[in-house]
Amino acid sequence: MQQDTLVEINDLKQYFAIEKGIFNRKVGEIKAVNGVSLKIKQRETLGLVGESGCGKSTLGRAVLRLQEPTAGDIYFNQEDEKVSVLELNNRDMRKVRANMQMIFQDPFSSLNERMTVMDNIIEPLVVNNIGDKASRKKRAGDLLEQVGLRREYLSRYPHSFSGGQRQRVGIARALSIKPQFIVADEPVSALDVSVQAQILNLLKKLQKEMDLTFLFISHDLGVIRYVSDRIAVMYMGNIVEIGEREELLRNPYHPYTEALLSAVPRPGQRRNRIVLEGSTPDPINLPSGCIFRTRCPYAEKKCAEQKPEWENVEGEHFAACHFKDSLELKGIKNRKRA
Amino acid sequence: MNKDDNILEMKNLKTHFFTDRGTVKAVDGVNLNVKKGKTLGVIGESGCGKSVTAHSILRLIPSPPGQIVDGSINYQQKDNKIIDLGKLDARGDTIRNIRGNEISMIFQEPMTSFGPQYTIGHQIMEAIMIHNPEMAEEEAKNKTIYLLDQVGIPKAEERVDSYPHEFSGGMLQRAMIAMALSCSPRLLIADEPTTALDVTVEAQILELLEELQDETGMSIIIITHNLAVVSEVADQIAVMYLGREVEFADSDQIIDNPLHPYTRGLWNSIPSLDGELKELKPVKGTVPDPINIPAGCPFADRCPEMIAGVCDQGNPPDKIEVEEGHYVRCFLYTE
Ligand SMILES: Nc1ncnc2c1ncn2[C@@H]1O[C@H](COP(=O)(O)OP(=O)(O)OP(=O)(O)O)[C@@H](O)[C@H]1O
Ligand SMILES: Nc1ncnc2c1ncn2[C@@H]1O[C@H](COP(=O)(O)OP(=O)(O)OP(=O)(O)O)[C@@H](O)[C@H]1O
Ligand code: SF4
Ligand SMILES: [Mg+2]
Ligand SMILES: [Mg+2]
């Protein structure tokens, strides 16, 4: 079956100014997202992984235009029409936004404490003027059951719920207007392992039932593997590698992916990993050439002189590394128990 | 009395909190041993009593409302003398001397460990000099820089003069690890030491702890809900549920052959990077409120192997030894 592209991101940039002093003089820029190109296919889950501060959340927010990106284009395929998201006026944006939702990491701050569970869930319907009172109530109840909570909870307030229950309510809320595309930003990171597994299974079930497309952000490679069809690896505002899940994990092309994989703890693996030298570079003064070269164990002269090309591939496995075709990197197949 | 190779033995430890809502039996009969020069990993879901167990050892339980109501915490000192930490005066000299000198702790909340008004370096130096009054200031500063560098703080010789608010959460956590290691403890209690850190930094810290253990022979208790971390660094593992250890064994035994249904549920909840991709089969439901612990096995209402008429009646006996050194609390293993 041919999978069509739902979201296309071209050379997206999101910079933040750093200001100092009483006159807010601009002294530099954080290039949180620095030229990202990606295609997300209908009904797939694209996993986005990378270290803290690499720009995952910023990218997720920019794609939904919750923040106005500095540069680049975003296309969204709505009813077979390719719309250029960043060029939409407020009214048309509202229509597109009803198709894109976000699930947040923190189940404690993402719900409105002063509203009942029901009002939290139907808020997107109210904002978008969808349905009447009765139909909204029915939908909220149905959704609550779909995410594994009881209909009676509709009249309760969020404070009496556990983290896992709140996250379920947050998911019901995101689904209320039947979006096609969801950015899930670390939706299980704050949860205990068994609750985390329950939520991951729930998201997979809902994806099948409702034909959802996910951009799924996490720093946990195990979680990313479990939910994703394809995986994109991010480093310092750039996507450095993308590919089909097992293919990328077993046979990484980028040295950063290799280092990330080797750092994941597992029994008997001690002292067998690539400990990256130094820390992530200063986001204000990015290195020349390849963004990873200051920590890359395979870096050569060319890496400082030239930035490796990025191709906006669809489906294939691709890495932004000068030596992607010649390096023999270790993936998960080489990990064994001692 | 302790077996000779145990630096710490907890027997039937109970720490309760007497609150307006009722009695919180946060720790309710824990039995754990820590071997000399080895690492004990303690795992379990949020609220199961891991931190309260750790704080009980160092007598840091706020009282009121908390109190150690039963059991013993036998600690073998340098001269092989054994003292029950649970019986000490929590404000007395003995425990204060042990705290930070022989047993030190990395706290779950890094923000609370450093005061805001002094630099990170000043506070670590202070800790070093309290325990080594004869050490020159210059030497203490060098040692501080060395330690900060060891835990992966970049440009340690500059950052030593930073204030806590100038550090990120992950950097503070590393600084706290440096502080805990500054007195070369015999026993290090690390409560979620790597939770706020990225995998690559986490890898550095775990490596550092192992190296230090090899060099100095210190014992470690590492508390975490990250099962991957535990399975890598621990020699023995204890699984806790609602204030008790439900399974305790050597790491290999408990990883390869988990016995308690709760441990099996945990293992089936971890999305793994190894082998074929398997569907996760987590434990259903959530942990009950520790004020209303149900009668019978505390896990019974979530347990897929619950034996009606048995598990919901009495408590399973503690410490059933199923294979050598592999203990479990579960009716499936009683005759
Ligand atoms: N509104 C903002 N103003 C200034 N800087 C920002 C802003 N939002 C993000 N940043 C910076 O952009 C960079 C990327 O941040 P982002 O939150 O996207 O990272 P992340 O990959 O989601 O990290 P984490 O895994 O910790 O959530 C960081 O250096 C961050 O400090
Ligand atoms: N000062 C206190 N007063 C009342 N109850 C307390 C107090 N400290 C802890 N508790 C309760 O004791 C129980 C065990 O808490 P503890 O902090 O040991 O859990 P934990 O296993 O460390 O969890 P986490 O993984 O979230 O850190 C919890 O139910 C907690 O609410
Ligand atoms: S004692 Fe019974 S309920 Fe408890 S874990 Fe064992 S089988 Fe399950
Ligand atoms: Mg983020
Ligand atoms: Mg704790």
mmCIF file of C-alpha atoms and ligand atoms in Angstrom, chain B residues 50-52 108 191-192 223, ligand 5:
data_model
loop_
_atom_site.group_PDB
_atom_site.id
_atom_site.type_symbol
_atom_site.label_atom_id
_atom_site.label_comp_id
_atom_site.label_asym_id
_atom_site.label_seq_id
_atom_site.Cartn_x
_atom_site.Cartn_y
_atom_site.Cartn_z
ATOM 1 C CA LYS B 50 12.194 3.364 48.431
ATOM 2 C CA SER B 51 13.166 6.839 49.608
ATOM 3 C CA VAL B 52 11.661 6.324 53.054
ATOM 4 C CA GLN B 108 16.436 12.513 44.716
ATOM 5 C CA ASP B 191 18.375 7.810 45.349
ATOM 6 C CA GLU B 192 17.527 8.113 41.635
ATOM 7 C CA ILE B 223 17.408 3.342 44.157
HETATM 8 MG MG MG C 5 11.737 8.332 46.101
#
